[in-house]
PDB file of C-alpha atoms in Angstrom:
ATOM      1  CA  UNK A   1      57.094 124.763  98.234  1.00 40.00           C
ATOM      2  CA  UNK A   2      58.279 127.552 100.396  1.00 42.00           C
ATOM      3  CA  UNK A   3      59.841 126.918 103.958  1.00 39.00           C
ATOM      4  CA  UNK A   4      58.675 129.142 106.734  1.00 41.00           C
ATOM      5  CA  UNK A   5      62.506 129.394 108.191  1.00 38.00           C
ATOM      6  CA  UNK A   6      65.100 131.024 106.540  1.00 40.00           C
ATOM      7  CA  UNK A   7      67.351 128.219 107.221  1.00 40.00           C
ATOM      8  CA  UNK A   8      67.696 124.562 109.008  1.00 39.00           C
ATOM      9  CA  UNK A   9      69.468 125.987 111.889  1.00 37.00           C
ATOM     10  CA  UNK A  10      66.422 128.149 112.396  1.00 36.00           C
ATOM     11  CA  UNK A  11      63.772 125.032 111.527  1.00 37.00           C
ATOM     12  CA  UNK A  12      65.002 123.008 114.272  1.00 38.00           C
ATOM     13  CA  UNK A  13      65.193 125.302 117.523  1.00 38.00           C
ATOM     14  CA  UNK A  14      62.170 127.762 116.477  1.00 38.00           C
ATOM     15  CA  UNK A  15      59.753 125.077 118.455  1.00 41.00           C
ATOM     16  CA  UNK A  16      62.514 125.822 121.881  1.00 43.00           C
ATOM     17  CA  UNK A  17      62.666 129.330 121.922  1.00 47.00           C
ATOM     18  CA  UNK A  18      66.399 128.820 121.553  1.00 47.00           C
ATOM     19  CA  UNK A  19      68.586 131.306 120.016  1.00 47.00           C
ATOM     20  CA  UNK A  20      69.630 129.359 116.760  1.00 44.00           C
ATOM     21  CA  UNK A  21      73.149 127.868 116.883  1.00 43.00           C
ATOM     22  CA  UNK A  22      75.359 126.193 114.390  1.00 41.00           C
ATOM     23  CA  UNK A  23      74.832 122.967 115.718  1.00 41.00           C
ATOM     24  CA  UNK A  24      71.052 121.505 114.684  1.00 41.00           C
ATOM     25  CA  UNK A  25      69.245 118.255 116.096  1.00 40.00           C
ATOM     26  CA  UNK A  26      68.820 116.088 113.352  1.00 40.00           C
ATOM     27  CA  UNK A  27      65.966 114.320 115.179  1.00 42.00           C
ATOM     28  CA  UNK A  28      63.805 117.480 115.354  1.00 38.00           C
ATOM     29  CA  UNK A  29      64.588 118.413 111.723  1.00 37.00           C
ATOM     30  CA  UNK A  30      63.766 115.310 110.266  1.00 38.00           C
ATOM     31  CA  UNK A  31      60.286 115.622 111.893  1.00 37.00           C
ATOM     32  CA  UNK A  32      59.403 118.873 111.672  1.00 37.00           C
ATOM     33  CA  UNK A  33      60.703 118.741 107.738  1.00 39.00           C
ATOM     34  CA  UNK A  34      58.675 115.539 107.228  1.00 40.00           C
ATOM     35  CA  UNK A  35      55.610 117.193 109.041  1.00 39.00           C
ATOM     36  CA  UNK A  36      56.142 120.291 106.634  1.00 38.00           C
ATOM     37  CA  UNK A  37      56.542 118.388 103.566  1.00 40.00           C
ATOM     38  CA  UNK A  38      53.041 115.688 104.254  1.00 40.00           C
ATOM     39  CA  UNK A  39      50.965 119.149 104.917  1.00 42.00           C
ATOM     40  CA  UNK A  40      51.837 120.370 100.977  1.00 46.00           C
ATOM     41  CA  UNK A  41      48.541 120.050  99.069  1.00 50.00           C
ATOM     42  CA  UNK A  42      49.180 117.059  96.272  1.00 51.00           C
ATOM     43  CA  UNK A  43      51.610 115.434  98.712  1.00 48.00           C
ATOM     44  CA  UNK A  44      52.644 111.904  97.493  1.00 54.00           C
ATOM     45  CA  UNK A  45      55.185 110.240  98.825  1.00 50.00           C
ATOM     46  CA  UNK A  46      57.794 108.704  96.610  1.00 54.00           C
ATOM     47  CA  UNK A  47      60.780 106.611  96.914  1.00 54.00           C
ATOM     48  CA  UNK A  48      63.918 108.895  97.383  1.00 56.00           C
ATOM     49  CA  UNK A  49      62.056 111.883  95.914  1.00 54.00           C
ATOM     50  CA  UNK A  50      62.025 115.179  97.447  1.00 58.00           C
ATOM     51  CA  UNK A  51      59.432 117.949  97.419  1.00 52.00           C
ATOM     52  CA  UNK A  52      61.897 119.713  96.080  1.00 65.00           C
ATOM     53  CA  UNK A  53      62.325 117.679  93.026  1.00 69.00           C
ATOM     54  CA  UNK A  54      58.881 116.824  92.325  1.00 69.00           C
ATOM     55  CA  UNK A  55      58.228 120.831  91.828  1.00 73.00           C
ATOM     56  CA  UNK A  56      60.895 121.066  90.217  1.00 85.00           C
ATOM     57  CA  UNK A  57      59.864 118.712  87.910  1.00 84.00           C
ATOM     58  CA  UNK A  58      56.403 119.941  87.669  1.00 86.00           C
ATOM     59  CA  UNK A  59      58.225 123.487  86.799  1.00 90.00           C
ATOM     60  CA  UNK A  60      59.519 121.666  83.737  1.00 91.00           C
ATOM     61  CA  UNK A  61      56.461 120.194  82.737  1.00 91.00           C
ATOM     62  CA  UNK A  62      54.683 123.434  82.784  1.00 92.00           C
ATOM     63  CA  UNK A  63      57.526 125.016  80.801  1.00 92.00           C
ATOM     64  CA  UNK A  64      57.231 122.044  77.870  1.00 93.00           C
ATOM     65  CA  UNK A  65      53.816 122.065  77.609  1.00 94.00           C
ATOM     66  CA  UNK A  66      53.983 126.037  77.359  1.00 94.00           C
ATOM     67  CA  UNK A  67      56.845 125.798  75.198  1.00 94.00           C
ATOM     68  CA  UNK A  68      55.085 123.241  72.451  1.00 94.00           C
ATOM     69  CA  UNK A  69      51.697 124.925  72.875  1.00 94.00           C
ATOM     70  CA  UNK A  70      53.260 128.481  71.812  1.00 94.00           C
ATOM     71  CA  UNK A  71      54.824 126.838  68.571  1.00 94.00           C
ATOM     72  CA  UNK A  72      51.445 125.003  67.716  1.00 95.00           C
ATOM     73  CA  UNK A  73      49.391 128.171  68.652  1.00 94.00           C
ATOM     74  CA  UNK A  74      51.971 130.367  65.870  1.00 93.00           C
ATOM     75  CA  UNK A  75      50.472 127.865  63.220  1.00 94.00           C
ATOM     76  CA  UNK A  76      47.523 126.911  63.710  1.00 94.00           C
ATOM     77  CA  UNK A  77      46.238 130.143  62.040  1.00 93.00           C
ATOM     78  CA  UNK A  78      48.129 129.182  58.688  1.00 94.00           C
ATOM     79  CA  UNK A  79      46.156 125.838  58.549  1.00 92.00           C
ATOM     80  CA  UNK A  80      43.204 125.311  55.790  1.00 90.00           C
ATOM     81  CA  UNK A  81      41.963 126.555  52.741  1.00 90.00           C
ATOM     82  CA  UNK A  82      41.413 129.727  55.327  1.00 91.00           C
ATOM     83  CA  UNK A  83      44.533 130.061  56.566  1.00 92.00           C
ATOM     84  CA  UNK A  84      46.323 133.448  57.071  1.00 94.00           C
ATOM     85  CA  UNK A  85      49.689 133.920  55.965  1.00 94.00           C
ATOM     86  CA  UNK A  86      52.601 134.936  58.458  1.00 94.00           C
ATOM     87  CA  UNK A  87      54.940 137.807  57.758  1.00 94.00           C
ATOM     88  CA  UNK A  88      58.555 136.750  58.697  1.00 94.00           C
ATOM     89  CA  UNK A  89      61.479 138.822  58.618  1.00 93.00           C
ATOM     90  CA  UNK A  90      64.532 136.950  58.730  1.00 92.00           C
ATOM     91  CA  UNK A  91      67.953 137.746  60.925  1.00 91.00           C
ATOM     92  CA  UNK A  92      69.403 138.806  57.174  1.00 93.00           C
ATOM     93  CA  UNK A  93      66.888 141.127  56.612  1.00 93.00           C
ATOM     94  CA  UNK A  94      64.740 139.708  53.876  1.00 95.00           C
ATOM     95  CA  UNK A  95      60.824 139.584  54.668  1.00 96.00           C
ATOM     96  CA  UNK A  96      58.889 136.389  53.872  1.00 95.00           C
ATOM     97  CA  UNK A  97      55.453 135.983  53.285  1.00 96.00           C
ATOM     98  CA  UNK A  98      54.366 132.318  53.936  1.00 94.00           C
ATOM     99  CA  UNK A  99      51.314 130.119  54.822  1.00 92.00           C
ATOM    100  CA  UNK A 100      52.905 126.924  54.349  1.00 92.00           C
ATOM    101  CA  UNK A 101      53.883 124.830  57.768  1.00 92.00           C
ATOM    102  CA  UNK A 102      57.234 123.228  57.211  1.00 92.00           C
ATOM    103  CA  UNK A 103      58.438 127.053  55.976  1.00 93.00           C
ATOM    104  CA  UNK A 104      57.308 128.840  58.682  1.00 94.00           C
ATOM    105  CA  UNK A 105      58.637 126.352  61.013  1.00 93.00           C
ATOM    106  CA  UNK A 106      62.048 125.814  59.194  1.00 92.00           C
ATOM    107  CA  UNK A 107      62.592 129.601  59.532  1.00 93.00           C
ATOM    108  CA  UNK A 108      61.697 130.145  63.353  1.00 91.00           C
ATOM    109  CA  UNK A 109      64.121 130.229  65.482  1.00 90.00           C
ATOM    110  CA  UNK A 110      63.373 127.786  68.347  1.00 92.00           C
ATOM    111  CA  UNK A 111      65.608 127.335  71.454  1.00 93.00           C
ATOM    112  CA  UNK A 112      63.346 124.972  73.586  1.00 94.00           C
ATOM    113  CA  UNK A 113      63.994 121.658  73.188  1.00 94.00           C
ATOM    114  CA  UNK A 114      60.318 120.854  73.724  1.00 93.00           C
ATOM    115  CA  UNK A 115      59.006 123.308  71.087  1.00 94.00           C
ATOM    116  CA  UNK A 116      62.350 121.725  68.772  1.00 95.00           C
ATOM    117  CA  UNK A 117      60.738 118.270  69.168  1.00 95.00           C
ATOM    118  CA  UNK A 118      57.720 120.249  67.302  1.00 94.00           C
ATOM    119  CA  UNK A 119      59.520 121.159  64.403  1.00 95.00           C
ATOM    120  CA  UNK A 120      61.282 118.063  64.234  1.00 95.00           C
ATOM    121  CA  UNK A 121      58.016 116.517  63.976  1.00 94.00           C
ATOM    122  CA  UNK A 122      56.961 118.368  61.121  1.00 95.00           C
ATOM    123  CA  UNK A 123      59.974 117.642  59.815  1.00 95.00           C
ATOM    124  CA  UNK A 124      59.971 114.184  59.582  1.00 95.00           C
ATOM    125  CA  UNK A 125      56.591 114.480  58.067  1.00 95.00           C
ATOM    126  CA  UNK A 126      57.498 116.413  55.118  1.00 93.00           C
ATOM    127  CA  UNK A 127      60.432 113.677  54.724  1.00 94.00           C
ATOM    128  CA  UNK A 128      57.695 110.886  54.720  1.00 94.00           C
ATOM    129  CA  UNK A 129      54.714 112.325  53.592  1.00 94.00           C
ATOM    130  CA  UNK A 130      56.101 115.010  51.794  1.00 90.00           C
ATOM    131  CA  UNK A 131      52.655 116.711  53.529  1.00 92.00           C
ATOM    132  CA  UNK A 132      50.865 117.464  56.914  1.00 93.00           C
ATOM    133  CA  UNK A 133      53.270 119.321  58.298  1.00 93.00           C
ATOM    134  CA  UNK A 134      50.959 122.567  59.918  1.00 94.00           C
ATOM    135  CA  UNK A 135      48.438 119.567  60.879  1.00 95.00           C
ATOM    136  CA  UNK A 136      51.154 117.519  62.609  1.00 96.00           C
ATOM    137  CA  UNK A 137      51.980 120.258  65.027  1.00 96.00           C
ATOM    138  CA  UNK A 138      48.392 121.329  65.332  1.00 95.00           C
ATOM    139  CA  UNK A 139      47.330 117.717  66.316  1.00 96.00           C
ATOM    140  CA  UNK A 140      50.618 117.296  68.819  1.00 94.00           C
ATOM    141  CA  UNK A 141      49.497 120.743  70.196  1.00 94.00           C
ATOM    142  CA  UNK A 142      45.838 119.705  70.858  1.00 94.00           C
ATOM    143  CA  UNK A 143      46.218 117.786  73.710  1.00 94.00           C
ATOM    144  CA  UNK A 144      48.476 119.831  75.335  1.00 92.00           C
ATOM    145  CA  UNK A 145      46.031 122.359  75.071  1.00 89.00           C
ATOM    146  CA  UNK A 146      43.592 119.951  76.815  1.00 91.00           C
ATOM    147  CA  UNK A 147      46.021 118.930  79.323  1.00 87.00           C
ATOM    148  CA  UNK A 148      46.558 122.966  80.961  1.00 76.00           C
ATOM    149  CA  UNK A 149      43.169 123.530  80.782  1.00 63.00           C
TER     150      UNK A 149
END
């Protein structure tokens, strides 16, 4: 994902032994950028896609699948006639002691919209079901877990 030149002026006269200049030749960066870009390991190409983008995009991935997997993982210990209970304290102070799901989860602050799907998840359960709301996350976390290996 990294270039070997510092810039494009650089990519397209390094091959000439000329001194770089301001002005490049778009025919030699075009190839040697394509050539670059098909030698990437997992190169496929796309329509109007850039490598660029695509890591980008896997960067994102990673970071929602982290994300979600971090807000199942705080849980899953709570779940069961086994589970542990979590000591919270809150921004006012107060310290809460709580094994329950949808009260641990209501009282986390979350900032990642992937991990906030999560909660809204259990959320919706507790509105429905009125119960399954540790399970809900733990079974949305589960494949994700499978997924990063």
């Amino acid at each position: 994902s990294h270039w070997p030149f510092s810039n494009n002026t650089e990519l397209a006269h390094s091959h000439s032994g000329q001194k770089p200049t301001n002005s490049i030749n778009s025919d030699a960066l075009v190839t040697v950028t394509m050539a670059t870009t098909m030698m990437q390991p997992g190169f496929r190409p796309s329509s109007g896609e850039t490598l660029q983008e695509r890591s980008k995009g896997k960067d994102v991935r990673i970071s929602n699948i982290v994300a979600a997997k971090a807000v199942a993982a705080a849980i899953r210990t709570s779940l069961g006639p086994r589970g542990m209970d979590k000591l919270m304290q809150l921004p006012s102070g107060e310290v809460l002691i709580s094994n329950d799901g949808a009260t641990i989860l209501s009282k986390m602050n979350v900032l990642h919209p992937a991990a906030k799907m999560l909660v809204e998840c259990s959320q919706s359960q507790d509105i429905e079901a009125g119960d399954g709301t540790t399970s809900v996350v733990v079974l949305a976390g589960a494949p994700l877990d499978a997924c990063s290996g």
